[in-house]
PDB file of C-alpha atoms in Angstrom:
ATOM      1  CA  UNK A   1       0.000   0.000   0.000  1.00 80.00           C
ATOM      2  CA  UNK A   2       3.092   2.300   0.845  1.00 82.00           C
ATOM      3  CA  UNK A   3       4.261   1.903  -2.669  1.00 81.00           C
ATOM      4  CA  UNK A   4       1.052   2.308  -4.423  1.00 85.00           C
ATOM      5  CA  UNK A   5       0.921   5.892  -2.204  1.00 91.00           C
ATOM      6  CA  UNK A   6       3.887   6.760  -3.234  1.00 89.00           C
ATOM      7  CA  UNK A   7       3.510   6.144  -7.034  1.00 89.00           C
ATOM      8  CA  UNK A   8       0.214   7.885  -6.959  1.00 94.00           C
ATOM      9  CA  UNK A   9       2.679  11.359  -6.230  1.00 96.00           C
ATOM     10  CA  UNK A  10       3.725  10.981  -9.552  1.00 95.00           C
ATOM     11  CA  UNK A  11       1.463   8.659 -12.010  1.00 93.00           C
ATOM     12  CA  UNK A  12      -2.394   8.781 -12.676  1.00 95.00           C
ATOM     13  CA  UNK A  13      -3.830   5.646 -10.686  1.00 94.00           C
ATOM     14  CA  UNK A  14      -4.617   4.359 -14.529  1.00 92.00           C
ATOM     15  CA  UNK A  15      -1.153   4.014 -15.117  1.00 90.00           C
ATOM     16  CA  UNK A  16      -0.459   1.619 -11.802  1.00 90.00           C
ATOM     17  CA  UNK A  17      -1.407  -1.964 -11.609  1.00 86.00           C
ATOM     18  CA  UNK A  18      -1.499  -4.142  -8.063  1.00 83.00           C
ATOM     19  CA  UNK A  19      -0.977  -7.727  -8.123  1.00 83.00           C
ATOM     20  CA  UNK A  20      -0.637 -10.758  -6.212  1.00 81.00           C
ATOM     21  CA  UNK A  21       1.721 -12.479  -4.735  1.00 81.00           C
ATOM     22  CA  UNK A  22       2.486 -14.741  -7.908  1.00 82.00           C
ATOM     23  CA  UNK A  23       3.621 -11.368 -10.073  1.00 81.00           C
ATOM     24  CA  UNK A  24       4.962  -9.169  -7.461  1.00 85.00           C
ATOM     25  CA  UNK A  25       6.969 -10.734  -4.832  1.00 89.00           C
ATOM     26  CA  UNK A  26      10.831 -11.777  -5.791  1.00 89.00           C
ATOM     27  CA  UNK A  27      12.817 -14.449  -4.418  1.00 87.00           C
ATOM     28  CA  UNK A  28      15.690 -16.477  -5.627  1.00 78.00           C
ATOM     29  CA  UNK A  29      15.215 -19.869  -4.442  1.00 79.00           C
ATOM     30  CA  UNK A  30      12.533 -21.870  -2.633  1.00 86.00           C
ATOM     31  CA  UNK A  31      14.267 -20.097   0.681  1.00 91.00           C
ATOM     32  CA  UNK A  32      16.562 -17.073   1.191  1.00 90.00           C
ATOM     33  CA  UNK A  33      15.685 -13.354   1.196  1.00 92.00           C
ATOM     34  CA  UNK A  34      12.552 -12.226  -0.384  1.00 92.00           C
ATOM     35  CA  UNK A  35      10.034  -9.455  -0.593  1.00 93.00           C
ATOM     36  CA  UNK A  36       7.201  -7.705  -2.271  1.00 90.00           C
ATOM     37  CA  UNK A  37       8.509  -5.550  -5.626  1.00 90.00           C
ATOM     38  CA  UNK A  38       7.505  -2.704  -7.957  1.00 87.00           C
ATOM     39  CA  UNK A  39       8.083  -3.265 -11.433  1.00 87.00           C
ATOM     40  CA  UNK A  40       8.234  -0.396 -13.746  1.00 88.00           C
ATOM     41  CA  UNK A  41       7.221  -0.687 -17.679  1.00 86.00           C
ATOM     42  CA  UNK A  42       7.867   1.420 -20.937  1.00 84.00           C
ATOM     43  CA  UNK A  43       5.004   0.908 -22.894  1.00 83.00           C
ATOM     44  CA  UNK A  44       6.431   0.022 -26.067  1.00 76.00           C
ATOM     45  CA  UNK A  45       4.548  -0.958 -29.827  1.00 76.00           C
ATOM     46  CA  UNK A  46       4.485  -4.349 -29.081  1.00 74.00           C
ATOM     47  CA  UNK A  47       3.749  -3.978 -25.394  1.00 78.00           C
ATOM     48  CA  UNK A  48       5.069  -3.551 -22.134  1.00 81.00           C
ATOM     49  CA  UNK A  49       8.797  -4.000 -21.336  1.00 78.00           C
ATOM     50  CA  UNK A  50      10.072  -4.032 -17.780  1.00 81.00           C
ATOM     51  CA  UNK A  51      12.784  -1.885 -17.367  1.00 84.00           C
ATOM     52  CA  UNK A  52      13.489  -1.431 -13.939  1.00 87.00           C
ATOM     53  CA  UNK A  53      12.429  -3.757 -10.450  1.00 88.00           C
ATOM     54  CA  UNK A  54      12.647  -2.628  -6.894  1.00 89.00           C
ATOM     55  CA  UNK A  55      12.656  -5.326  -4.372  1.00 91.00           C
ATOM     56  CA  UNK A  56      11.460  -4.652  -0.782  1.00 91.00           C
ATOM     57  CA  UNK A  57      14.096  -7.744   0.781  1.00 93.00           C
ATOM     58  CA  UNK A  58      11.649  -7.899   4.060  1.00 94.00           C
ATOM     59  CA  UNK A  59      11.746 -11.668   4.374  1.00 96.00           C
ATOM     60  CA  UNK A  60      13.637 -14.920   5.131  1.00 95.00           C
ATOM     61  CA  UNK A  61      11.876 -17.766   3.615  1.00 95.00           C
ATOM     62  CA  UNK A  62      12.112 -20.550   5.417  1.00 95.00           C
ATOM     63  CA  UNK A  63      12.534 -24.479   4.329  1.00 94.00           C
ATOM     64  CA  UNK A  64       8.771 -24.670   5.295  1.00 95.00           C
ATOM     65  CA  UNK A  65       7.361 -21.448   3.630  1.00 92.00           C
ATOM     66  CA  UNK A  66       7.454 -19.575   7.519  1.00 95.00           C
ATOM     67  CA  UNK A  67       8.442 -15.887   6.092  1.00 96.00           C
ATOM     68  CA  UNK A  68      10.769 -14.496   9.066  1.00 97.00           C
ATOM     69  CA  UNK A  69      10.588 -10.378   8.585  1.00 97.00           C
ATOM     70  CA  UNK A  70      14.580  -9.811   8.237  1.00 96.00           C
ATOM     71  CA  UNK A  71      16.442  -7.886  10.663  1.00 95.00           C
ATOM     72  CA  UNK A  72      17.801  -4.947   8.452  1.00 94.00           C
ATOM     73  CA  UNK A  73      15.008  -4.782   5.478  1.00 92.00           C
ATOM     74  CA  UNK A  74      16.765  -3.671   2.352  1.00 93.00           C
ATOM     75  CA  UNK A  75      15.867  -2.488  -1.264  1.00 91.00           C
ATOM     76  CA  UNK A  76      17.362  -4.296  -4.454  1.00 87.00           C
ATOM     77  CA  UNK A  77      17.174  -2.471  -7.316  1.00 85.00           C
ATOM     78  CA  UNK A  78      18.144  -3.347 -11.214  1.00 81.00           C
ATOM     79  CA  UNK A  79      17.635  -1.580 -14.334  1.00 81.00           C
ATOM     80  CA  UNK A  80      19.042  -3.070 -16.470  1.00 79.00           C
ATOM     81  CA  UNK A  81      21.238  -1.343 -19.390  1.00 85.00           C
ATOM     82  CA  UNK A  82      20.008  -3.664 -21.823  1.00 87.00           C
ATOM     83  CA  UNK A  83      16.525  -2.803 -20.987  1.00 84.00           C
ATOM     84  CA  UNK A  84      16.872   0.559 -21.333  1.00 87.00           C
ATOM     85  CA  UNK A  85      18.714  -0.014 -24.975  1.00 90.00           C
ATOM     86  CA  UNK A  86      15.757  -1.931 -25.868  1.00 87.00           C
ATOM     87  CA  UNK A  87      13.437   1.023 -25.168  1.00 87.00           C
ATOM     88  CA  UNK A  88      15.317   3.257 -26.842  1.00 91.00           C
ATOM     89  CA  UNK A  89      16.341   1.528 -29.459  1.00 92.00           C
ATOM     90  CA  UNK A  90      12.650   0.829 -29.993  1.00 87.00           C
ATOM     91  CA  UNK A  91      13.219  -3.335 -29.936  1.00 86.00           C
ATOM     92  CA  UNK A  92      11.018  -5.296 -28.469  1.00 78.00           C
ATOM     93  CA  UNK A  93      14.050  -7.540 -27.049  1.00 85.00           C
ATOM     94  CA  UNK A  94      17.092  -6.467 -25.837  1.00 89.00           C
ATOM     95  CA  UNK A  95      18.730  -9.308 -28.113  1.00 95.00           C
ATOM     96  CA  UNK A  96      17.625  -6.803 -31.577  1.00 94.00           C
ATOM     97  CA  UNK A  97      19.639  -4.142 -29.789  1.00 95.00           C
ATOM     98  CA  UNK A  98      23.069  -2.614 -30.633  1.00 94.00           C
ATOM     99  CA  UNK A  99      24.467  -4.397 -27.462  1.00 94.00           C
ATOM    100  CA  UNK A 100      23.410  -8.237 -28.694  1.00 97.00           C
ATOM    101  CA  UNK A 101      23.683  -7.878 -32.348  1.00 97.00           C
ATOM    102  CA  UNK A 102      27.321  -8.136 -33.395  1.00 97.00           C
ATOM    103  CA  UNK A 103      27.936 -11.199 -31.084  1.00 97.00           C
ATOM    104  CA  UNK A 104      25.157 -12.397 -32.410  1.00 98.00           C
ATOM    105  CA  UNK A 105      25.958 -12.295 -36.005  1.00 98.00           C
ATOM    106  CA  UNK A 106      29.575 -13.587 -34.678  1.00 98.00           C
ATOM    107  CA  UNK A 107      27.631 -16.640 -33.496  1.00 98.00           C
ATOM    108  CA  UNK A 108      25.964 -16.580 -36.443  1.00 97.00           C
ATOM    109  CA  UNK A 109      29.360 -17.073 -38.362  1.00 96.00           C
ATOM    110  CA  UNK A 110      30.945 -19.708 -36.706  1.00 96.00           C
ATOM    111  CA  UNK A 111      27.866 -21.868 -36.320  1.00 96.00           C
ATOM    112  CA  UNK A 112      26.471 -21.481 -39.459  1.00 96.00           C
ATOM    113  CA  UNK A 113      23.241 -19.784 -38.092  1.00 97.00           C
ATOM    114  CA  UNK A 114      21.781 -16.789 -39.106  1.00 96.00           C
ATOM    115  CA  UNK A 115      19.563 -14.896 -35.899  1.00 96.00           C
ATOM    116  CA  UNK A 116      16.180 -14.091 -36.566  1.00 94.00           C
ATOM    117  CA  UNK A 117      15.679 -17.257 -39.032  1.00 95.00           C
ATOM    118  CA  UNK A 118      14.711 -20.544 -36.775  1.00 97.00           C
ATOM    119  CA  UNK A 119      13.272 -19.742 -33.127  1.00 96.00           C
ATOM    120  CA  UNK A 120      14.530 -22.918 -32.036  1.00 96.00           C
ATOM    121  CA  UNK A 121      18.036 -21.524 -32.835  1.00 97.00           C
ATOM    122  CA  UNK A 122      17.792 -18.069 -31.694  1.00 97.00           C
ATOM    123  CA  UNK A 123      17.107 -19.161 -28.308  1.00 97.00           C
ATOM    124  CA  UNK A 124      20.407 -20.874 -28.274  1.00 97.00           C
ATOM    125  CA  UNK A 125      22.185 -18.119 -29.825  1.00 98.00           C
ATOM    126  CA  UNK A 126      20.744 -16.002 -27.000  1.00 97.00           C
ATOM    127  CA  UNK A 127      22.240 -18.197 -24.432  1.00 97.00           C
ATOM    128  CA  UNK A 128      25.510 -18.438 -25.636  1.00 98.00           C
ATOM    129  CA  UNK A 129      25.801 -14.347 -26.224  1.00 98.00           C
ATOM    130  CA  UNK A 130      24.333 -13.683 -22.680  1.00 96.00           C
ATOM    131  CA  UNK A 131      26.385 -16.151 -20.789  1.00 97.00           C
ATOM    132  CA  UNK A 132      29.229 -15.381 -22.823  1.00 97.00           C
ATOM    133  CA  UNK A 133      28.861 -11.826 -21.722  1.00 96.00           C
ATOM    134  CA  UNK A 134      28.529 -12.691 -18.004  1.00 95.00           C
ATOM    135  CA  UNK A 135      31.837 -15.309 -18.932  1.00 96.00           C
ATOM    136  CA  UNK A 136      34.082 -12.577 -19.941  1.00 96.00           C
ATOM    137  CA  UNK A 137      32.848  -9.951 -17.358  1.00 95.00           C
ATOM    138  CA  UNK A 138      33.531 -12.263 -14.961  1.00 95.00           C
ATOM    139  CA  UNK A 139      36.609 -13.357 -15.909  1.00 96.00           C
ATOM    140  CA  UNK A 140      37.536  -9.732 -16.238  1.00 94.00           C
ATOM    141  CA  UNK A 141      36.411  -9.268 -12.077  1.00 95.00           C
ATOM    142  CA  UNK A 142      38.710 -11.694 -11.394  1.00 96.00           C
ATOM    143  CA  UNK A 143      36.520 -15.112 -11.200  1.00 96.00           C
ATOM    144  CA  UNK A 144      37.578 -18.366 -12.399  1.00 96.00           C
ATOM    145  CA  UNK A 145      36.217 -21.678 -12.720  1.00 95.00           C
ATOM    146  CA  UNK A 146      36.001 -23.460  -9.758  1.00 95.00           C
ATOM    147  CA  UNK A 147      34.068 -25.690  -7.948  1.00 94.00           C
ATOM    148  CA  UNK A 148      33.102 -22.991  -5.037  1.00 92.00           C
ATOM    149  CA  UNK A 149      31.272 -20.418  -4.786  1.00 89.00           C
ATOM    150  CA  UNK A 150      31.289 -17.966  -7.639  1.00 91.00           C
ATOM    151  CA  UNK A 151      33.255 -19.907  -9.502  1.00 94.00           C
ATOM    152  CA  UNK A 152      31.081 -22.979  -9.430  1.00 94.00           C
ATOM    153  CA  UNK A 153      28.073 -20.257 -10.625  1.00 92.00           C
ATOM    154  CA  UNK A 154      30.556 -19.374 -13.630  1.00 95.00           C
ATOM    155  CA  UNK A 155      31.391 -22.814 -14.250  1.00 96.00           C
ATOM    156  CA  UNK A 156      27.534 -23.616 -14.656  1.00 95.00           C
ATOM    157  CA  UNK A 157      27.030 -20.204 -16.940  1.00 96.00           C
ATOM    158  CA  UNK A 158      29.735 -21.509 -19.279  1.00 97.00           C
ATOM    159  CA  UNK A 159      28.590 -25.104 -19.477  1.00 97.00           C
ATOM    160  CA  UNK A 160      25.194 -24.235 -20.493  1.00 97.00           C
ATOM    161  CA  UNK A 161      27.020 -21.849 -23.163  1.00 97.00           C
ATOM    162  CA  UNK A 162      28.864 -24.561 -24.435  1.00 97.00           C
ATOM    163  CA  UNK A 163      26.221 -26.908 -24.509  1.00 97.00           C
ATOM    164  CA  UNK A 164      23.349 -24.795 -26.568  1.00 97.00           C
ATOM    165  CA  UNK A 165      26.606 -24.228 -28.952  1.00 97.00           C
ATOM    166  CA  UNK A 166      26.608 -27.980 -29.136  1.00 97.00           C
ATOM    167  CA  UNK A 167      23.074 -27.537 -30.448  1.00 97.00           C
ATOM    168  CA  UNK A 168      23.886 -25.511 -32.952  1.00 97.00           C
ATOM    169  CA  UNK A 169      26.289 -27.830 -34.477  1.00 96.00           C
ATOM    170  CA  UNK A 170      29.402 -26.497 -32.961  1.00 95.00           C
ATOM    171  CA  UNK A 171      32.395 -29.399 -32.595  1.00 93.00           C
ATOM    172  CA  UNK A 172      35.084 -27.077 -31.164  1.00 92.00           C
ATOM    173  CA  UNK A 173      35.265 -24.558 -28.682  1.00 93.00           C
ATOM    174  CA  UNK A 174      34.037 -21.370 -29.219  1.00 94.00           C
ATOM    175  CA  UNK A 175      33.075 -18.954 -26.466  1.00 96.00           C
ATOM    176  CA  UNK A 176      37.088 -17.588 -27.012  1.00 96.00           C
ATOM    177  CA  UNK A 177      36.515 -16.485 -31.012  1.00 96.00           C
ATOM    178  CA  UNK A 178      33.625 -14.591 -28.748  1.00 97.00           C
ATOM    179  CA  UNK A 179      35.925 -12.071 -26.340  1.00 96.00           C
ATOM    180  CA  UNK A 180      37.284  -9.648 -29.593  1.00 97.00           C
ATOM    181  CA  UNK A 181      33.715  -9.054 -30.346  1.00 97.00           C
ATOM    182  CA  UNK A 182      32.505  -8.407 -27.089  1.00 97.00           C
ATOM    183  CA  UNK A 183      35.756  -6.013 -26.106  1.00 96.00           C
ATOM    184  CA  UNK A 184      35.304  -4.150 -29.782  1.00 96.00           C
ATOM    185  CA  UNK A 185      31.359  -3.240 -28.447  1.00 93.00           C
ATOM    186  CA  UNK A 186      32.033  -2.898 -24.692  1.00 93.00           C
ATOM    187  CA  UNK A 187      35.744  -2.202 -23.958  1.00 93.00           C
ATOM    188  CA  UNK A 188      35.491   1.496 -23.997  1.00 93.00           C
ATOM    189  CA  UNK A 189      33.189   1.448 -21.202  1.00 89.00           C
ATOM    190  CA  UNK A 190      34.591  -1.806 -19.578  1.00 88.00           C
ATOM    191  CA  UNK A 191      38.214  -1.459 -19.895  1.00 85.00           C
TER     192      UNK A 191
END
């Protein structure tokens, strides 16, 4: 209700929506930290994109579903950049933006695919440019493969890359022939 109020400052009460439990609460596993959210929309040609989520971390969930209200409540927030490219790029996917496209088409090269032309493809090629992404950022941070911790989490990321290039008829490595193309679009702004 204290969100709603506080939206209603600044947005016709046409332009909010309330909903349930099942759209607007966020958690990351069956137990952990969790919370109530406010989701935020462009209204775009082909209809709504969410481009930023708050997250009102009030609650542990317990093994049984107890929710324990947390002892320092927090707020996570993401926008993502891609998001915001999508909007303004006026895409309806943040794949058909100028931040997806070239890695794309690189995947597109050495697979022998071309995006855009089998849906059962595409969503491979998505997987292997996102996770290749996270890969290389990662990398980049300082995390390697491991089996602890973060590095078990990148371990998984670049498995399931590897694996939907599989799909696609790849028979040698190629999240590597990846890392030129992703420092050409990002290195200026992630040295």
């Amino acid at each position: 209700r204290e969100a709603y109020d506080l939206w209603r400052r600044y947005l016709p009460a046409e332009r909010i929506r309330e909903y349930g439990v099942e759209d607007n609460f966020w958690q990351m596993g069956d137990t952990g930290p969790c919370g109530r959210c406010s989701e935020i929309y462009y209204d775009g040609e082909d209809g709504p994109i969410e481009i930023w989520n708050n997250v009102f971390m009030e609650f542990e969930r317990s093994a049984d579903g107890t929710l324990t209200p947390l002892p320092a409540p927090s707020i996570d927030t993401g926008m993502g950049l891609e998001r915001v490219c999508a909007v303004l790029q006026g895409t309806a996917s943040n794949y058909d933006t100028d931040l997806f496209q070239p890695l794309l088409a690189a995947i597109g090269r050495l697979t022998r695919h071309r995006y855009g032309s089998d849906p059962v493809a595409d969503v491979s090629m998505r997987v292997i440019a996102d996770h290749m992404r996270a890969t290389t950022f990662l990398i980049a941070d300082g995390v390697l493969p491991s089996n602890e911790w973060r590095g078990y989490v990148l371990r998984k990321i670049m498995r399931r890359a590897m694996r939907h290039g599989k799909k696609l008829g790849a028979t040698e490595p190629l999240l590597h022939a990846l890392v030129d193309v992703l420092v050409a679009e990002m290195g200026d702004a992630y040295p």
